[in-house]
């Protein structure tokens, strides 16, 4: 059993979140832990696994716990990313224990291995704490949801579908609150303008008053008007403070360049497949089928065209190791002045704090690294984007934002992703490399 009381978690002197009371019993449940990148999911997992002790409050864990952390699934040899992840999944479920923490286990998994993971999870005798941003995995496995939001851990004793329904209702109420705010603010601003006009009229009447009249009439009137004006301004100030929480939830958005004017861009002879302008193409296939290799080949072929109209952006699956020792600030300073401004704008929407700019890139969470890399790629005008596993480690809000951006993008996008929901929401064509294994 896990018992938590008056728990507070901070990192580098920055408060992350608190838990008033939480209890997890041994009843074969799968609990999904979700939240934006950088809110403390991995730090909490380490605390539960007794690998992190820098927290306030009481945390008791009597389970025999195995923690399979994010970097455990990161490939450091010549195997494909998905093949490597599968070997680690097998090791995780073979280990002795009744409480298993899986931190982003679906990274690079193909459909067969994804289904293999689900089967292993459902057969596990004990409790699984699942940290993931994969909506399909949560939907098919989790029966309870833990969410870190607004510096608190919230417990939803329901499945993902019911959780989404509840969040949608919250979003509707959120929109109602915004509309109420706008109407109230508009009325207050109108009242302030009217009061100022009336005040001005009293101070500049058509006839001049003598001292006695001013004392009897003007003084009290002016004082009353000033008090009313001050009261209205105070109300407006309080209203804006209340609205801060709505502004913080504003959706992130990316803007893109217009697409190319030509219709055909590149023909892949081996696959009898034409890449056209405006296409949103998903490259699919089992692990080891050559998706990343093909992406690199496409990039090489497009670059060799020497067409000044073609502007390519390439998000690689793994960040260049040479960049990991840079601070976030130094990483950004490598870019042009225009790009630096855009990157900082994106990162502020990802809720990057001033302290995070001083961090080494290697010390960022995996999701924060993807956000940084994605912001850098999208800061440069492009009309062809190559995205290799862009949703790896991204939080749900960032994935939804990326989906929205891809739909708006007027150029061509080629995506390698094992996130089936993401593909369905963004792509209009699919090239399945499994169909060409023997060619």
PDB file of N, CA and C in Angstrom, residues 107-172:
ATOM      1  N   UNK A 107       7.626   4.692 -26.216  1.00  0.00           N
ATOM      2  CA  UNK A 107       8.535   5.415 -27.101  1.00  0.00           C
ATOM      3  C   UNK A 107       9.083   4.474 -28.173  1.00  0.00           C
ATOM      4  N   UNK A 108       8.821   4.821 -29.431  1.00  0.00           N
ATOM      5  CA  UNK A 108       9.334   4.099 -30.616  1.00  0.00           C
ATOM      6  C   UNK A 108       8.703   2.730 -30.868  1.00  0.00           C
ATOM      7  N   UNK A 109       7.691   2.344 -30.102  1.00  0.00           N
ATOM      8  CA  UNK A 109       7.093   1.022 -30.298  1.00  0.00           C
ATOM      9  C   UNK A 109       6.209   0.994 -31.540  1.00  0.00           C
ATOM     10  N   UNK A 110       6.346  -0.073 -32.361  1.00  0.00           N
ATOM     11  CA  UNK A 110       5.445  -0.242 -33.496  1.00  0.00           C
ATOM     12  C   UNK A 110       4.134  -0.859 -32.998  1.00  0.00           C
ATOM     13  N   UNK A 111       3.189  -1.080 -33.926  1.00  0.00           N
ATOM     14  CA  UNK A 111       1.861  -1.557 -33.552  1.00  0.00           C
ATOM     15  C   UNK A 111       1.915  -2.919 -32.868  1.00  0.00           C
ATOM     16  N   UNK A 112       2.696  -3.848 -33.376  1.00  0.00           N
ATOM     17  CA  UNK A 112       2.776  -5.181 -32.768  1.00  0.00           C
ATOM     18  C   UNK A 112       3.319  -5.119 -31.347  1.00  0.00           C
ATOM     19  N   UNK A 113       4.383  -4.355 -31.154  1.00  0.00           N
ATOM     20  CA  UNK A 113       4.982  -4.249 -29.821  1.00  0.00           C
ATOM     21  C   UNK A 113       4.113  -3.424 -28.879  1.00  0.00           C
ATOM     22  N   UNK A 114       3.372  -2.469 -29.438  1.00  0.00           N
ATOM     23  CA  UNK A 114       2.412  -1.692 -28.648  1.00  0.00           C
ATOM     24  C   UNK A 114       1.342  -2.631 -28.085  1.00  0.00           C
ATOM     25  N   UNK A 115       0.803  -3.494 -28.926  1.00  0.00           N
ATOM     26  CA  UNK A 115      -0.210  -4.457 -28.480  1.00  0.00           C
ATOM     27  C   UNK A 115       0.378  -5.456 -27.488  1.00  0.00           C
ATOM     28  N   UNK A 116       1.648  -5.809 -27.691  1.00  0.00           N
ATOM     29  CA  UNK A 116       2.350  -6.703 -26.767  1.00  0.00           C
ATOM     30  C   UNK A 116       2.437  -6.060 -25.379  1.00  0.00           C
ATOM     31  N   UNK A 117       2.740  -4.766 -25.336  1.00  0.00           N
ATOM     32  CA  UNK A 117       2.817  -4.038 -24.064  1.00  0.00           C
ATOM     33  C   UNK A 117       1.466  -4.045 -23.354  1.00  0.00           C
ATOM     34  N   UNK A 118       0.399  -3.770 -24.093  1.00  0.00           N
ATOM     35  CA  UNK A 118      -0.941  -3.747 -23.498  1.00  0.00           C
ATOM     36  C   UNK A 118      -1.277  -5.105 -22.874  1.00  0.00           C
ATOM     37  N   UNK A 119      -0.965  -6.168 -23.601  1.00  0.00           N
ATOM     38  CA  UNK A 119      -1.233  -7.519 -23.104  1.00  0.00           C
ATOM     39  C   UNK A 119      -0.479  -7.786 -21.803  1.00  0.00           C
ATOM     40  N   UNK A 120       0.791  -7.399 -21.750  1.00  0.00           N
ATOM     41  CA  UNK A 120       1.605  -7.607 -20.545  1.00  0.00           C
ATOM     42  C   UNK A 120       1.064  -6.787 -19.369  1.00  0.00           C
ATOM     43  N   UNK A 121       0.606  -5.580 -19.654  1.00  0.00           N
ATOM     44  CA  UNK A 121       0.074  -4.722 -18.594  1.00  0.00           C
ATOM     45  C   UNK A 121      -1.199  -5.311 -18.001  1.00  0.00           C
ATOM     46  N   UNK A 122      -2.077  -5.807 -18.851  1.00  0.00           N
ATOM     47  CA  UNK A 122      -3.357  -6.343 -18.381  1.00  0.00           C
ATOM     48  C   UNK A 122      -3.189  -7.649 -17.609  1.00  0.00           C
ATOM     49  N   UNK A 123      -2.103  -8.353 -17.865  1.00  0.00           N
ATOM     50  CA  UNK A 123      -1.848  -9.628 -17.167  1.00  0.00           C
ATOM     51  C   UNK A 123      -1.053  -9.442 -15.872  1.00  0.00           C
ATOM     52  N   UNK A 124      -0.583  -8.235 -15.619  1.00  0.00           N
ATOM     53  CA  UNK A 124       0.280  -7.987 -14.458  1.00  0.00           C
ATOM     54  C   UNK A 124      -0.515  -8.121 -13.166  1.00  0.00           C
ATOM     55  N   UNK A 125       0.027  -8.864 -12.212  1.00  0.00           N
ATOM     56  CA  UNK A 125      -0.616  -9.057 -10.917  1.00  0.00           C
ATOM     57  C   UNK A 125      -0.070  -8.036  -9.926  1.00  0.00           C
ATOM     58  N   UNK A 126      -0.747  -6.930  -9.827  1.00  0.00           N
ATOM     59  CA  UNK A 126      -0.304  -5.860  -8.950  1.00  0.00           C
ATOM     60  C   UNK A 126      -0.786  -4.522  -9.477  1.00  0.00           C
ATOM     61  N   UNK A 127      -0.103  -3.470  -9.070  1.00  0.00           N
ATOM     62  CA  UNK A 127      -0.473  -2.106  -9.465  1.00  0.00           C
ATOM     63  C   UNK A 127       0.566  -1.564 -10.438  1.00  0.00           C
ATOM     64  N   UNK A 128       0.090  -0.919 -11.500  1.00  0.00           N
ATOM     65  CA  UNK A 128       0.980  -0.240 -12.444  1.00  0.00           C
ATOM     66  C   UNK A 128       0.705   1.254 -12.386  1.00  0.00           C
ATOM     67  N   UNK A 129       1.762   2.029 -12.174  1.00  0.00           N
ATOM     68  CA  UNK A 129       1.679   3.484 -12.305  1.00  0.00           C
ATOM     69  C   UNK A 129       2.267   3.823 -13.670  1.00  0.00           C
ATOM     70  N   UNK A 130       1.424   4.304 -14.553  1.00  0.00           N
ATOM     71  CA  UNK A 130       1.793   4.525 -15.947  1.00  0.00           C
ATOM     72  C   UNK A 130       1.954   6.012 -16.231  1.00  0.00           C
ATOM     73  N   UNK A 131       3.180   6.424 -16.550  1.00  0.00           N
ATOM     74  CA  UNK A 131       3.426   7.806 -16.958  1.00  0.00           C
ATOM     75  C   UNK A 131       3.517   7.816 -18.476  1.00  0.00           C
ATOM     76  N   UNK A 132       2.552   8.409 -19.117  1.00  0.00           N
ATOM     77  CA  UNK A 132       2.534   8.408 -20.576  1.00  0.00           C
ATOM     78  C   UNK A 132       1.674   9.550 -21.092  1.00  0.00           C
ATOM     79  N   UNK A 133       1.943   9.936 -22.348  1.00  0.00           N
ATOM     80  CA  UNK A 133       1.103  10.914 -23.037  1.00  0.00           C
ATOM     81  C   UNK A 133       0.399  10.248 -24.214  1.00  0.00           C
ATOM     82  N   UNK A 134       0.470   8.925 -24.261  1.00  0.00           N
ATOM     83  CA  UNK A 134      -0.151   8.171 -25.346  1.00  0.00           C
ATOM     84  C   UNK A 134      -1.622   7.928 -25.007  1.00  0.00           C
ATOM     85  N   UNK A 135      -2.502   8.658 -25.698  1.00  0.00           N
ATOM     86  CA  UNK A 135      -3.930   8.588 -25.394  1.00  0.00           C
ATOM     87  C   UNK A 135      -4.508   7.197 -25.609  1.00  0.00           C
ATOM     88  N   UNK A 136      -4.046   6.515 -26.648  1.00  0.00           N
ATOM     89  CA  UNK A 136      -4.576   5.179 -26.933  1.00  0.00           C
ATOM     90  C   UNK A 136      -4.194   4.200 -25.826  1.00  0.00           C
ATOM     91  N   UNK A 137      -2.966   4.282 -25.347  1.00  0.00           N
ATOM     92  CA  UNK A 137      -2.523   3.389 -24.275  1.00  0.00           C
ATOM     93  C   UNK A 137      -3.329   3.640 -22.999  1.00  0.00           C
ATOM     94  N   UNK A 138      -3.536   4.906 -22.663  1.00  0.00           N
ATOM     95  CA  UNK A 138      -4.325   5.237 -21.471  1.00  0.00           C
ATOM     96  C   UNK A 138      -5.751   4.720 -21.632  1.00  0.00           C
ATOM     97  N   UNK A 139      -6.321   4.957 -22.807  1.00  0.00           N
ATOM     98  CA  UNK A 139      -7.702   4.552 -23.080  1.00  0.00           C
ATOM     99  C   UNK A 139      -7.887   3.044 -22.925  1.00  0.00           C
ATOM    100  N   UNK A 140      -6.907   2.275 -23.385  1.00  0.00           N
ATOM    101  CA  UNK A 140      -7.048   0.817 -23.418  1.00  0.00           C
ATOM    102  C   UNK A 140      -6.613   0.118 -22.136  1.00  0.00           C
ATOM    103  N   UNK A 141      -5.934   0.835 -21.238  1.00  0.00           N
ATOM    104  CA  UNK A 141      -5.409   0.142 -20.050  1.00  0.00           C
ATOM    105  C   UNK A 141      -5.816   0.766 -18.713  1.00  0.00           C
ATOM    106  N   UNK A 142      -5.832   2.071 -18.615  1.00  0.00           N
ATOM    107  CA  UNK A 142      -5.985   2.725 -17.305  1.00  0.00           C
ATOM    108  C   UNK A 142      -7.425   2.676 -16.803  1.00  0.00           C
ATOM    109  N   UNK A 143      -7.577   2.397 -15.509  1.00  0.00           N
ATOM    110  CA  UNK A 143      -8.903   2.476 -14.903  1.00  0.00           C
ATOM    111  C   UNK A 143      -9.003   3.590 -13.874  1.00  0.00           C
ATOM    112  N   UNK A 144      -7.898   4.286 -13.633  1.00  0.00           N
ATOM    113  CA  UNK A 144      -7.903   5.472 -12.776  1.00  0.00           C
ATOM    114  C   UNK A 144      -6.887   6.470 -13.318  1.00  0.00           C
ATOM    115  N   UNK A 145      -7.116   7.749 -13.019  1.00  0.00           N
ATOM    116  CA  UNK A 145      -6.260   8.814 -13.539  1.00  0.00           C
ATOM    117  C   UNK A 145      -5.755   9.689 -12.400  1.00  0.00           C
ATOM    118  N   UNK A 146      -4.452   9.914 -12.375  1.00  0.00           N
ATOM    119  CA  UNK A 146      -3.855  10.938 -11.516  1.00  0.00           C
ATOM    120  C   UNK A 146      -3.375  12.059 -12.429  1.00  0.00           C
ATOM    121  N   UNK A 147      -3.762  13.298 -12.130  1.00  0.00           N
ATOM    122  CA  UNK A 147      -3.340  14.423 -12.962  1.00  0.00           C
ATOM    123  C   UNK A 147      -2.692  15.500 -12.102  1.00  0.00           C
ATOM    124  N   UNK A 148      -1.509  15.949 -12.526  1.00  0.00           N
ATOM    125  CA  UNK A 148      -0.858  17.082 -11.867  1.00  0.00           C
ATOM    126  C   UNK A 148      -1.255  18.334 -12.633  1.00  0.00           C
ATOM    127  N   UNK A 149      -2.004  19.196 -11.972  1.00  0.00           N
ATOM    128  CA  UNK A 149      -2.514  20.405 -12.614  1.00  0.00           C
ATOM    129  C   UNK A 149      -2.658  21.499 -11.566  1.00  0.00           C
ATOM    130  N   UNK A 150      -2.266  22.718 -11.935  1.00  0.00           N
ATOM    131  CA  UNK A 150      -2.368  23.865 -11.021  1.00  0.00           C
ATOM    132  C   UNK A 150      -1.688  23.577  -9.684  1.00  0.00           C
ATOM    133  N   UNK A 151      -0.504  22.936  -9.751  1.00  0.00           N
ATOM    134  CA  UNK A 151       0.322  22.654  -8.568  1.00  0.00           C
ATOM    135  C   UNK A 151      -0.344  21.715  -7.562  1.00  0.00           C
ATOM    136  N   UNK A 152      -1.267  20.910  -8.040  1.00  0.00           N
ATOM    137  CA  UNK A 152      -1.910  19.909  -7.188  1.00  0.00           C
ATOM    138  C   UNK A 152      -2.021  18.591  -7.931  1.00  0.00           C
ATOM    139  N   UNK A 153      -2.023  17.483  -7.176  1.00  0.00           N
ATOM    140  CA  UNK A 153      -2.276  16.180  -7.775  1.00  0.00           C
ATOM    141  C   UNK A 153      -3.744  15.837  -7.548  1.00  0.00           C
ATOM    142  N   UNK A 154      -4.463  15.615  -8.645  1.00  0.00           N
ATOM    143  CA  UNK A 154      -5.897  15.340  -8.581  1.00  0.00           C
ATOM    144  C   UNK A 154      -6.150  13.878  -8.953  1.00  0.00           C
ATOM    145  N   UNK A 155      -7.040  13.240  -8.219  1.00  0.00           N
ATOM    146  CA  UNK A 155      -7.312  11.806  -8.375  1.00  0.00           C
ATOM    147  C   UNK A 155      -8.692  11.620  -9.003  1.00  0.00           C
ATOM    148  N   UNK A 156      -8.722  11.021 -10.191  1.00  0.00           N
ATOM    149  CA  UNK A 156      -9.984  10.714 -10.865  1.00  0.00           C
ATOM    150  C   UNK A 156     -10.172   9.197 -10.835  1.00  0.00           C
ATOM    151  N   UNK A 157     -11.116   8.725 -10.031  1.00  0.00           N
ATOM    152  CA  UNK A 157     -11.348   7.282  -9.920  1.00  0.00           C
ATOM    153  C   UNK A 157     -12.279   6.828 -11.037  1.00  0.00           C
ATOM    154  N   UNK A 158     -11.787   6.998 -12.257  1.00  0.00           N
ATOM    155  CA  UNK A 158     -12.574   6.672 -13.440  1.00  0.00           C
ATOM    156  C   UNK A 158     -11.634   6.389 -14.600  1.00  0.00           C
ATOM    157  N   UNK A 159     -12.164   5.885 -15.704  1.00  0.00           N
ATOM    158  CA  UNK A 159     -11.319   5.617 -16.865  1.00  0.00           C
ATOM    159  C   UNK A 159     -11.083   6.891 -17.672  1.00  0.00           C
ATOM    160  N   UNK A 160     -10.295   6.763 -18.728  1.00  0.00           N
ATOM    161  CA  UNK A 160      -9.870   7.940 -19.492  1.00  0.00           C
ATOM    162  C   UNK A 160     -11.043   8.604 -20.214  1.00  0.00           C
ATOM    163  N   UNK A 161     -11.973   7.803 -20.717  1.00  0.00           N
ATOM    164  CA  UNK A 161     -13.121   8.358 -21.440  1.00  0.00           C
ATOM    165  C   UNK A 161     -13.951   9.258 -20.530  1.00  0.00           C
ATOM    166  N   UNK A 162     -14.218   8.795 -19.306  1.00  0.00           N
ATOM    167  CA  UNK A 162     -14.989   9.600 -18.352  1.00  0.00           C
ATOM    168  C   UNK A 162     -14.195  10.819 -17.903  1.00  0.00           C
ATOM    169  N   UNK A 163     -12.882  10.638 -17.769  1.00  0.00           N
ATOM    170  CA  UNK A 163     -12.011  11.765 -17.414  1.00  0.00           C
ATOM    171  C   UNK A 163     -12.087  12.860 -18.482  1.00  0.00           C
ATOM    172  N   UNK A 164     -12.007  12.463 -19.765  1.00  0.00           N
ATOM    173  CA  UNK A 164     -12.084  13.429 -20.868  1.00  0.00           C
ATOM    174  C   UNK A 164     -13.422  14.150 -20.854  1.00  0.00           C
ATOM    175  N   UNK A 165     -14.505  13.414 -20.592  1.00  0.00           N
ATOM    176  CA  UNK A 165     -15.839  14.015 -20.529  1.00  0.00           C
ATOM    177  C   UNK A 165     -15.889  15.082 -19.437  1.00  0.00           C
ATOM    178  N   UNK A 166     -15.313  14.764 -18.284  1.00  0.00           N
ATOM    179  CA  UNK A 166     -15.296  15.728 -17.179  1.00  0.00           C
ATOM    180  C   UNK A 166     -14.457  16.955 -17.521  1.00  0.00           C
ATOM    181  N   UNK A 167     -13.307  16.735 -18.190  1.00  0.00           N
ATOM    182  CA  UNK A 167     -12.441  17.856 -18.576  1.00  0.00           C
ATOM    183  C   UNK A 167     -13.126  18.739 -19.618  1.00  0.00           C
ATOM    184  N   UNK A 168     -13.882  18.123 -20.522  1.00  0.00           N
ATOM    185  CA  UNK A 168     -14.609  18.904 -21.526  1.00  0.00           C
ATOM    186  C   UNK A 168     -15.657  19.790 -20.863  1.00  0.00           C
ATOM    187  N   UNK A 169     -16.326  19.265 -19.843  1.00  0.00           N
ATOM    188  CA  UNK A 169     -17.291  20.077 -19.104  1.00  0.00           C
ATOM    189  C   UNK A 169     -16.599  21.234 -18.396  1.00  0.00           C
ATOM    190  N   UNK A 170     -15.404  20.965 -17.851  1.00  0.00           N
ATOM    191  CA  UNK A 170     -14.630  22.035 -17.217  1.00  0.00           C
ATOM    192  C   UNK A 170     -14.242  23.099 -18.234  1.00  0.00           C
ATOM    193  N   UNK A 171     -13.886  22.645 -19.456  1.00  0.00           N
ATOM    194  CA  UNK A 171     -13.504  23.586 -20.513  1.00  0.00           C
ATOM    195  C   UNK A 171     -14.688  24.457 -20.922  1.00  0.00           C
ATOM    196  N   UNK A 172     -15.880  23.842 -20.989  1.00  0.00           N
ATOM    197  CA  UNK A 172     -17.084  24.618 -21.324  1.00  0.00           C
ATOM    198  C   UNK A 172     -17.344  25.685 -20.266  1.00  0.00           C
TER     199      UNK A 172
END
